[in-house]
Short mmCIF file of C-alpha atoms and ligand atoms in Angstrom, two decimals:
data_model
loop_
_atom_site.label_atom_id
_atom_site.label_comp_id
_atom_site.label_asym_id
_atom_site.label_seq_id
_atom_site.Cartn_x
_atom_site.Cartn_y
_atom_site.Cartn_z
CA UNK A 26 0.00 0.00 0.00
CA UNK A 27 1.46 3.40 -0.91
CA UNK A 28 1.97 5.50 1.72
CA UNK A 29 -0.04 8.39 1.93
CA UNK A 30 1.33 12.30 1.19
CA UNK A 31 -0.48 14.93 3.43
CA UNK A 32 0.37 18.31 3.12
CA UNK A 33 -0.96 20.63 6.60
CA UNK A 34 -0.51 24.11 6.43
CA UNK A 35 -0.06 25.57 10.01
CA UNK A 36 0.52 29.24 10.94
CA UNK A 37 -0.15 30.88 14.34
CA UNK A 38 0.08 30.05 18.14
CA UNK A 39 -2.82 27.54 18.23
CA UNK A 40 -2.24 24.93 15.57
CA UNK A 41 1.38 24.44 16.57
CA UNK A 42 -0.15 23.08 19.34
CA UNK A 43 -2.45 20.80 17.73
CA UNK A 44 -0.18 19.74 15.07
CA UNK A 45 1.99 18.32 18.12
CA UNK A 46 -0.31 16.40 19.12
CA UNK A 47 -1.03 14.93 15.19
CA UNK A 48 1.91 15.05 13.57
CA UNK A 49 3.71 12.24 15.19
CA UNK A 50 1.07 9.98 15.12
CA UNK A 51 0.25 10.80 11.23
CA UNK A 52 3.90 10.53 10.26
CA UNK A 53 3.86 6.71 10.97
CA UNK A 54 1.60 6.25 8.18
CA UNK A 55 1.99 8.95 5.77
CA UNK A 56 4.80 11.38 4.36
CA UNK A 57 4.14 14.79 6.01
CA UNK A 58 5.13 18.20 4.09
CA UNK A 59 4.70 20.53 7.22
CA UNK A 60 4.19 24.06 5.78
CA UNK A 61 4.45 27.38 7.98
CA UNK A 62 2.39 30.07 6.59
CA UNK A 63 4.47 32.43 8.58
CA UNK A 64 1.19 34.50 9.69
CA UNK A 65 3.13 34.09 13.46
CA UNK A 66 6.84 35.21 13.23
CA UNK A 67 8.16 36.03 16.43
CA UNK A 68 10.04 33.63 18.82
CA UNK A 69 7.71 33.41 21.58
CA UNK A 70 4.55 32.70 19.32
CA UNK A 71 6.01 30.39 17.02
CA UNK A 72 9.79 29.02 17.40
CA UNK A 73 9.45 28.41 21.02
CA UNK A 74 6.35 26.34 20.82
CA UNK A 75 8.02 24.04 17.77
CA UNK A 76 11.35 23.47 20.00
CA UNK A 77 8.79 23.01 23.50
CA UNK A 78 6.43 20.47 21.96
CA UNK A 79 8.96 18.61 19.96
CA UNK A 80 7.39 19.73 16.42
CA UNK A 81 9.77 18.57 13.67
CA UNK A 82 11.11 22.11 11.74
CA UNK A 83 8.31 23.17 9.12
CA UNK A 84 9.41 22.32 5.55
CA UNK A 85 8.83 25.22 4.63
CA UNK A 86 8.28 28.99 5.73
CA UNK A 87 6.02 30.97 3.38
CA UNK A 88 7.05 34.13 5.45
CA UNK A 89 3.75 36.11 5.21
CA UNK A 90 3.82 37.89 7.99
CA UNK A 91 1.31 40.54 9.23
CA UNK A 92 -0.96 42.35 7.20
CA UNK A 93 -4.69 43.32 6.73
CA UNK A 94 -6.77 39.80 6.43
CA UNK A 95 -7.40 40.06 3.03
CA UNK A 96 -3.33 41.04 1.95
CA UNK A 97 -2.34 38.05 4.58
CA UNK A 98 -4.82 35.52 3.49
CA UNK A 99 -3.95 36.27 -0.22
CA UNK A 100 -0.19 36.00 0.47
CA UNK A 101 -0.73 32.81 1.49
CA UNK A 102 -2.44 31.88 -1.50
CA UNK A 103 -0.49 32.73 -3.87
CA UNK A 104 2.58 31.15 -2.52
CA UNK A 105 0.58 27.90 -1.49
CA UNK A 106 -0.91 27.40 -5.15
CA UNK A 107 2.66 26.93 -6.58
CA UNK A 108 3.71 24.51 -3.83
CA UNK A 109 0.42 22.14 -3.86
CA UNK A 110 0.47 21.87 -7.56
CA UNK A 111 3.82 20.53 -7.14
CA UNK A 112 3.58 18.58 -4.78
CA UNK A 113 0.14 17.13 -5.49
CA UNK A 114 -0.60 15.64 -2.03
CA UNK A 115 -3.63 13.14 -1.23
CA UNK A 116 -4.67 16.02 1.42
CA UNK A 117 -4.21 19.08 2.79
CA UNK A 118 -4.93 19.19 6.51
CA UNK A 119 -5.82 21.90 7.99
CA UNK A 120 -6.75 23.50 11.88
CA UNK A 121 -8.61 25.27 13.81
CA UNK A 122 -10.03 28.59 12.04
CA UNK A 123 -7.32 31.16 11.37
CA UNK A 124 -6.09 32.95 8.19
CA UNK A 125 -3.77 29.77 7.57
CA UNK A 126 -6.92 28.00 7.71
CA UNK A 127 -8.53 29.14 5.17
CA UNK A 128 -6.00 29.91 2.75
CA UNK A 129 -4.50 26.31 3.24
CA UNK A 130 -8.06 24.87 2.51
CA UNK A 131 -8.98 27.24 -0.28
CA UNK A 132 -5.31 27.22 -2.45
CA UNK A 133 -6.31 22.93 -2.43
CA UNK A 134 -9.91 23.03 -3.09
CA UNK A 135 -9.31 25.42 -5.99
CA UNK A 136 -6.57 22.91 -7.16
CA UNK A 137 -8.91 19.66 -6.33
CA UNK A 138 -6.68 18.45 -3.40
CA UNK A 139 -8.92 17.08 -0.67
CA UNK A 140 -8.88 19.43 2.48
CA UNK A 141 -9.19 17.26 5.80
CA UNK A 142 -9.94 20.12 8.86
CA UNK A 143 -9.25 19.54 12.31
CA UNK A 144 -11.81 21.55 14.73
CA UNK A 145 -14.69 21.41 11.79
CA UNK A 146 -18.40 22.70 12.81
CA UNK A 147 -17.72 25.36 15.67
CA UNK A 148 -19.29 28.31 15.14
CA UNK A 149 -20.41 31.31 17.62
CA UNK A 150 -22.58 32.70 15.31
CA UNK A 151 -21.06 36.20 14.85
CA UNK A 152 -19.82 36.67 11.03
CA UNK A 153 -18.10 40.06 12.26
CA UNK A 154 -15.42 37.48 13.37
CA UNK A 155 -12.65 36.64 11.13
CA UNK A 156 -12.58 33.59 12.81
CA UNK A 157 -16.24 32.63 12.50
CA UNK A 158 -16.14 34.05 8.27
CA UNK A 159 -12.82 31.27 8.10
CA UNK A 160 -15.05 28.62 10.22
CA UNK A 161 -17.79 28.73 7.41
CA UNK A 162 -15.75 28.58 4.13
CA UNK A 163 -13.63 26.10 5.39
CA UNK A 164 -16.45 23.32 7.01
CA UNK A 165 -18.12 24.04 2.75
CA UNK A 166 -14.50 23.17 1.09
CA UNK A 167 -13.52 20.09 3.51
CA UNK A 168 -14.45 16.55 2.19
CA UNK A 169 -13.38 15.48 5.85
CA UNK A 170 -14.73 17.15 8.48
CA UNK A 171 -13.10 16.33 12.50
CA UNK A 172 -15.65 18.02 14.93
CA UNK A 173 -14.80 18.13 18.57
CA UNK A 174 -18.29 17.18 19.86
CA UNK A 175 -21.59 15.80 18.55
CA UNK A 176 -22.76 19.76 19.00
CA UNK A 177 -20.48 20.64 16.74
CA UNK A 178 -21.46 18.29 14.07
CA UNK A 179 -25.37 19.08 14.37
CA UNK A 180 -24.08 23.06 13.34
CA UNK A 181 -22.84 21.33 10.36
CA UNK A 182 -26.03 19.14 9.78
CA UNK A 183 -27.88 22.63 9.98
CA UNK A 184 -25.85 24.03 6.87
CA UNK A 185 -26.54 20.92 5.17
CA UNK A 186 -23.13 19.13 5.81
CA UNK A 187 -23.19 15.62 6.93
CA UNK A 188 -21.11 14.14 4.31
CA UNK A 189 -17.26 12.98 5.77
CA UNK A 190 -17.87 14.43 9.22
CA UNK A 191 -16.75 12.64 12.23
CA UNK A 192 -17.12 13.43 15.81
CA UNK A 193 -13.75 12.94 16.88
CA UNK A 194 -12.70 15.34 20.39
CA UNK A 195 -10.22 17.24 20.94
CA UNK A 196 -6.73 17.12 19.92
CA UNK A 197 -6.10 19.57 22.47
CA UNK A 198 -6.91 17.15 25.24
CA UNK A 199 -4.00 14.91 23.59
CA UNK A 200 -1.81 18.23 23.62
CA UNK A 201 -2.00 18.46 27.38
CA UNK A 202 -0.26 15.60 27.66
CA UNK A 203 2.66 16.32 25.71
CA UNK A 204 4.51 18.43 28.21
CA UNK A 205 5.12 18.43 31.98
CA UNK A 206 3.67 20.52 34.88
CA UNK A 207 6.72 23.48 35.73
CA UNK A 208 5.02 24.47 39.34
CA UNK A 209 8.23 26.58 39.82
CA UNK A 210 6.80 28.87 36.90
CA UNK A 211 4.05 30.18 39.62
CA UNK A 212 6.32 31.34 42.06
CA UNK A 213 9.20 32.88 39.90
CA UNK A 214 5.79 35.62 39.06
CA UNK A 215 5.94 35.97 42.43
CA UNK A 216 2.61 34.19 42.81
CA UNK A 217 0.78 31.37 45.30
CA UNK A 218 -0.62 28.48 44.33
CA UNK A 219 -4.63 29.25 44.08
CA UNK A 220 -3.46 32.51 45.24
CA UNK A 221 -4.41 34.48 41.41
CA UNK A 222 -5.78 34.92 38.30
CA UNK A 223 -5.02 34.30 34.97
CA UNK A 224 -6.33 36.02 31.95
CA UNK A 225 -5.43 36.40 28.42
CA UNK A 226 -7.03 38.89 25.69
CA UNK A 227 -6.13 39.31 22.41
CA UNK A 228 -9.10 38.86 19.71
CA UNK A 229 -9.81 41.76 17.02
CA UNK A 230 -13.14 42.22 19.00
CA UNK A 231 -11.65 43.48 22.02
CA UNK A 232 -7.92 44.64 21.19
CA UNK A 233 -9.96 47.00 18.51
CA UNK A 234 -12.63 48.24 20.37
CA UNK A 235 -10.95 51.23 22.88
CA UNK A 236 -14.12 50.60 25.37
CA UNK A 237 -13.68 46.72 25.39
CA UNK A 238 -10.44 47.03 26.12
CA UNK A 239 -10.73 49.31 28.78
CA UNK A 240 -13.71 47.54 30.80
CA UNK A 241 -11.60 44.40 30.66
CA UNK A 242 -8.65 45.72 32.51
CA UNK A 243 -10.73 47.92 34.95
CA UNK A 244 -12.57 44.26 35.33
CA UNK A 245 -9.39 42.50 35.98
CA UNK A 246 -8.03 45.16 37.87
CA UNK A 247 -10.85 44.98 40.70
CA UNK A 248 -10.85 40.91 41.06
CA UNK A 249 -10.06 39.68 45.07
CA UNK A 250 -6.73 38.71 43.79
CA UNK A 251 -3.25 39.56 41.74
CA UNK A 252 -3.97 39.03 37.74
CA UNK A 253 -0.87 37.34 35.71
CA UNK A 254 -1.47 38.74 31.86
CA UNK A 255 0.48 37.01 29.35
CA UNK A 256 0.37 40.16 26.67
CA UNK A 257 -0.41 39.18 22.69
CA UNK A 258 2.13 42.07 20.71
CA UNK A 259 -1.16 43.41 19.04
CA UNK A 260 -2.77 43.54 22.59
CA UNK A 261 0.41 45.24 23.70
CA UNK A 262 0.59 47.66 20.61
CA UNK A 263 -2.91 48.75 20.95
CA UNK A 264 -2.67 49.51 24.94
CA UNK A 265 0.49 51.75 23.89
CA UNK A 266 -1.60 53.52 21.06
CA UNK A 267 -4.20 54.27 23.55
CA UNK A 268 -2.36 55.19 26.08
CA UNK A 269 -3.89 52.33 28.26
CA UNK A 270 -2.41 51.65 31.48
CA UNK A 271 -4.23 48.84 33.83
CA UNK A 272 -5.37 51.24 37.04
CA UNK A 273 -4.09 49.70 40.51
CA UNK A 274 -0.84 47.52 41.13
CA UNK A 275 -2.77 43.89 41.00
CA UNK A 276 -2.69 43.22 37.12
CA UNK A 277 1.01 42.04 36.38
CA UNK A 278 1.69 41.70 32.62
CA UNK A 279 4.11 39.06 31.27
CA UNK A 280 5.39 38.50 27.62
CA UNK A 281 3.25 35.57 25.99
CA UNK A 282 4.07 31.94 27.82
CA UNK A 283 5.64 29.04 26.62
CA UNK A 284 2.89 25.95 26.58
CA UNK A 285 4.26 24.28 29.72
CA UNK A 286 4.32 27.79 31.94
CA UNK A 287 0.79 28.47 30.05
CA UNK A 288 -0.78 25.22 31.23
CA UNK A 289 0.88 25.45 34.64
CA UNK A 290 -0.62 28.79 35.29
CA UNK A 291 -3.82 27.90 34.44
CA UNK A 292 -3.62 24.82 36.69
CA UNK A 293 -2.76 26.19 39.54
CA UNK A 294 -5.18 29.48 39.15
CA UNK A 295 -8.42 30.22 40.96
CA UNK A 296 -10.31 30.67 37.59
CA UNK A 297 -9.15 31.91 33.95
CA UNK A 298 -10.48 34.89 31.95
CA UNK A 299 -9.69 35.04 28.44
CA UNK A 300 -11.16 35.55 25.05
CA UNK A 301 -9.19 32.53 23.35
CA UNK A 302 -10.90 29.61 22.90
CA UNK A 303 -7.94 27.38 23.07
CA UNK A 304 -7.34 28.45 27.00
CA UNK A 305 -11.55 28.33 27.68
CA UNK A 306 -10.65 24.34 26.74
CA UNK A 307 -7.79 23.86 28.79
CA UNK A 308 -9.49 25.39 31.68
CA UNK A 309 -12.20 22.96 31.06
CA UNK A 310 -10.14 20.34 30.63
CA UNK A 311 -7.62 21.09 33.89
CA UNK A 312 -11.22 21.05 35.37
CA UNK A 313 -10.61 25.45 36.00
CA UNK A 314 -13.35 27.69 36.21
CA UNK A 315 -13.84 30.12 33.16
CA UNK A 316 -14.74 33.48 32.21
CA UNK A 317 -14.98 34.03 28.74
CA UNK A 318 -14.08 37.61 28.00
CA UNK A 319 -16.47 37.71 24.71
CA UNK A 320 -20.45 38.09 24.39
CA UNK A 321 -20.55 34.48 22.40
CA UNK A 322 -18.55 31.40 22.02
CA UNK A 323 -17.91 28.60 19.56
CA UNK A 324 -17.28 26.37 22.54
CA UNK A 325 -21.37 26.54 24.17
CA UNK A 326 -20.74 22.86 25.55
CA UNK A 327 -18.75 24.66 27.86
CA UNK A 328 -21.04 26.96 28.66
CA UNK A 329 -23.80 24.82 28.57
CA UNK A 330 -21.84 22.37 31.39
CA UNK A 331 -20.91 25.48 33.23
CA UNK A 332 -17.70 25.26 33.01
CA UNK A 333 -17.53 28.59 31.18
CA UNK A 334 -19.51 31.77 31.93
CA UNK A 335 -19.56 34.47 29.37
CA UNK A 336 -18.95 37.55 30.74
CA UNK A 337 -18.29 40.25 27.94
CA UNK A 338 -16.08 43.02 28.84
CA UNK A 339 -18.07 45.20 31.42
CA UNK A 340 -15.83 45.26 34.63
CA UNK A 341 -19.37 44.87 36.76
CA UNK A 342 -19.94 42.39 34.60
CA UNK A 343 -16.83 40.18 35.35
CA UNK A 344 -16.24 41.18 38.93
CA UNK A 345 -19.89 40.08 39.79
CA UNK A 346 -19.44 36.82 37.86
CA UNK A 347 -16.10 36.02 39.52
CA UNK A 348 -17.26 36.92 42.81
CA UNK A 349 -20.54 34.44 42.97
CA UNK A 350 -18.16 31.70 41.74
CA UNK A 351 -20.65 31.58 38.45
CA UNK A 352 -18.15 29.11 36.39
CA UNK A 353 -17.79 25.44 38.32
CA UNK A 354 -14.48 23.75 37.01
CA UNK A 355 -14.91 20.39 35.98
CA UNK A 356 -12.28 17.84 34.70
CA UNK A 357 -13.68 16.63 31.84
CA UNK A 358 -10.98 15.77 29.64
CA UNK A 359 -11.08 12.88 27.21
CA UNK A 360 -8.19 11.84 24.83
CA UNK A 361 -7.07 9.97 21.68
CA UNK A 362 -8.53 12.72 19.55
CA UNK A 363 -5.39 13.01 17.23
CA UNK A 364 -5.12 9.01 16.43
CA UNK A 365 -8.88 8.71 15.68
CA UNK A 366 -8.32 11.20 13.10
CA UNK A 367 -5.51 10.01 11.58
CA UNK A 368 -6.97 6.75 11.37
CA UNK A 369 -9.95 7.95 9.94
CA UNK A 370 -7.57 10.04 7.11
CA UNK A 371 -5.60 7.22 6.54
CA UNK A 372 -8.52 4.81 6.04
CA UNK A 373 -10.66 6.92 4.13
CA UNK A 374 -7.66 6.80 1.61
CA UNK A 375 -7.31 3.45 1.15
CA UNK A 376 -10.84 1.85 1.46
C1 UD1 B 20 -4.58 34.80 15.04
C2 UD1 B 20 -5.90 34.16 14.64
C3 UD1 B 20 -6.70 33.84 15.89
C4 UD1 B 20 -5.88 33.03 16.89
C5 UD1 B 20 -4.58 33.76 17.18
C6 UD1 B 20 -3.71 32.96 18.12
C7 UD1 B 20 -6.77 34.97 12.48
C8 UD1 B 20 -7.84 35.76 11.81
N1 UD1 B 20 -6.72 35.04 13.83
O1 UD1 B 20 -4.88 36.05 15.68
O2 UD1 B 20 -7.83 33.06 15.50
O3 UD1 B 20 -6.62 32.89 18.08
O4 UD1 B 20 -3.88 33.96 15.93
O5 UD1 B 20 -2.70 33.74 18.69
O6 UD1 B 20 -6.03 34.28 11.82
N2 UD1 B 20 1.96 39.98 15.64
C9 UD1 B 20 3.22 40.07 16.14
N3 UD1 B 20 4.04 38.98 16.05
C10 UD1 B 20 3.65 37.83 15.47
C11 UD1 B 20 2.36 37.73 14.94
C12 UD1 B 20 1.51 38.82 15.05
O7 UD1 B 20 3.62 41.10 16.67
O8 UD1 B 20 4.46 36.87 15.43
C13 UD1 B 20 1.05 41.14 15.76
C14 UD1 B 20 1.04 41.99 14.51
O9 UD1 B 20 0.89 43.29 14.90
C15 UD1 B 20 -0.22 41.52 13.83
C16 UD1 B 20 -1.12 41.22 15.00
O10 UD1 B 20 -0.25 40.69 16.01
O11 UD1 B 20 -0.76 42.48 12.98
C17 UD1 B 20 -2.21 40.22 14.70
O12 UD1 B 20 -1.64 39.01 14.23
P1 UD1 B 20 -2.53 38.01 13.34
O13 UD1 B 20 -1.73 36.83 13.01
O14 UD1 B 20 -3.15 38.77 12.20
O15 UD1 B 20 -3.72 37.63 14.28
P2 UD1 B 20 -3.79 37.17 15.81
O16 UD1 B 20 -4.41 38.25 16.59
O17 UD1 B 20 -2.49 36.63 16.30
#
């Protein structure tokens, strides 16, 4: 039996992870072209998490950098189409819901290459989102579809998708495995066990919207306890630009964490605040209570377990939530995601 060629096009922060926790277990069975879109570019979100997690060395960097979403996404394509007519893989897998996303899935469906994509029916049901637009056109080019839950794949059924979908979990439940606890991390921030906070903003809706931005730190600011902040650089520029300064002496900002030090924190904190939806998993997973700094989610099992409480970003809003203990942390996680996909991707090739 030939083995199979898979090309997956990876980019920022979040699908390092999850290509982690795939990539070994797909290269047993198929040749893996590991392409870097470049969309991340600086050492701490991107570098450091391939060296931490043991991710072989992409192929190949496209070096896109930043850019509007249109400029970056069409960067992308035009230096994918070259590659994937060349190389002429049986797939192109894909994760999650960024810019890399979609331009990994739309340079092979316009060439005919089957797109396989990891994290397929989520939606929060806001199409201002860039992440939500990439969600959509992705789930309508993928001939495989991975969903993380069975809620998940009923969005799909409700856009008329039910063909190649498979309920799957989460690869990111496999990722939390793949490196250790680092306890010391908690008290080189000069912080106790239980003893804080840890939060995390950096989504378009709330590093672009001056009052958003605001409410969220004047929330975090007036929580019962100190506030670690692992800063995104567009997070950072935009509190610069407006001149934002966190009020009081509890929030402490940090550059953004290595995995390990991420996961730690988050173990080891009284509850989690954040607008990503990778952390509002872990939290779940780690069985962490969490406040979802946003006004919808892609991830309502969460909410609808409790786990997660949406919040929004008005700092009566957050402090009231936190305060009645609204989010109950469960642990809830459940893994093998990653080999039940590449089984699936490796059988679906050769029945
Ligand atoms: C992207 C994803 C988002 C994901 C996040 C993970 C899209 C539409 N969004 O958002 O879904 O949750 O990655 O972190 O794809 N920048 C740097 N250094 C870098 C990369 C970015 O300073 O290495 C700055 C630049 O100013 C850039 C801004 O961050 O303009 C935004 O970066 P971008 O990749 O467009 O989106 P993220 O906010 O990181």
């Amino acid at each position: 039996m030939a083995r199979l060629k898979v090309v997956t096009v990876v980019g920022a922060r979040p699908q390092f992870i999850k290509a982690a926790a795939v990539t070994p277990e797909l290269r047993r069975f198929a040749d893996e072209i590991l392409v870097h879109t470049g969309q991340h570019y600086d050492r701490e979100l991107s570098a450091a998490f391939f060296e931490e997690l043991g991710l072989p060395e992409p192929d190949v960097n496209l070096g896109v950098g930043s850019g509007s979403h249109g400029v970056q996404t069409g960067a992308m394509l035009c230096r994918l189409d070259p590659l994937l007519a060349r190389e002429r893989p049986d797939w192109v897998l894909v994760y999650g819901d960024t810019n890399s996303t979609l331009a990994g899935a739309l340079a092979a469906a316009k060439l005919g290459i089957p797109v396989a994509h990891v994290e397929a029916g989520l939606r929060s049901y806001n199409r201002a989102m860039p992440e939500e637009q990439n969600r959509v056109l992705v789930d309508h080019l993928a001939a495989r579809l991975y969903c993380p839950s069975e809620a998940a794949r009923e969005n799909l059924r409700r856009e008329g998708i039910t063909d190649g979908v498979r309920v799957v979990g989460d690869v990111l439940d496999d990722a939390l495995a793949l490196v250790p606890d680092r306890p010391e991390v908690v008290a080189e921030l000069g912080l106790e066990r239980g003893g804080y906070y840890l939060a995390t903003v950096h989504r378009q809706e709330n590093t672009d919207r001056p009052e958003r931005l605001r409410g969220i730190l004047q929330g975090l600011s007036a929580l019962d306890a100190p506030v670690v902040l692992p800063l995104h650089p567009r997070t950072a520029r935009r509190m610069a630009e407006l001149g934002l300064k966190p009020p009081g002496r509890s929030i402490r900002i940090v550059p953004p964490q290595p995995y390990g030090a991420t996961l730690t924190l988050v173990r080891h904190s009284r509850a989690v605040l954040t607008d990503s939806g990778g952390l509002q998993r872990e939290a779940g997973a780690l069985g962490i209570p969490c406040y979802v700094l946003r006004d919808e989610t892609e991830w309502g099992e969460l909410v609808a377990s409790g786990r997660a409480v949406l919040v929004g970003a008005e700092p009566d809003r957050i402090v009231a939530a936190v305060r009645a203990g609204a989010a109950r942390g469960r642990p809830g996680a459940g893994r093998g995601a990653a080999a039940r996909v590449v089984r699936d991707l490796v059988g679906v090739a050769h029945a």
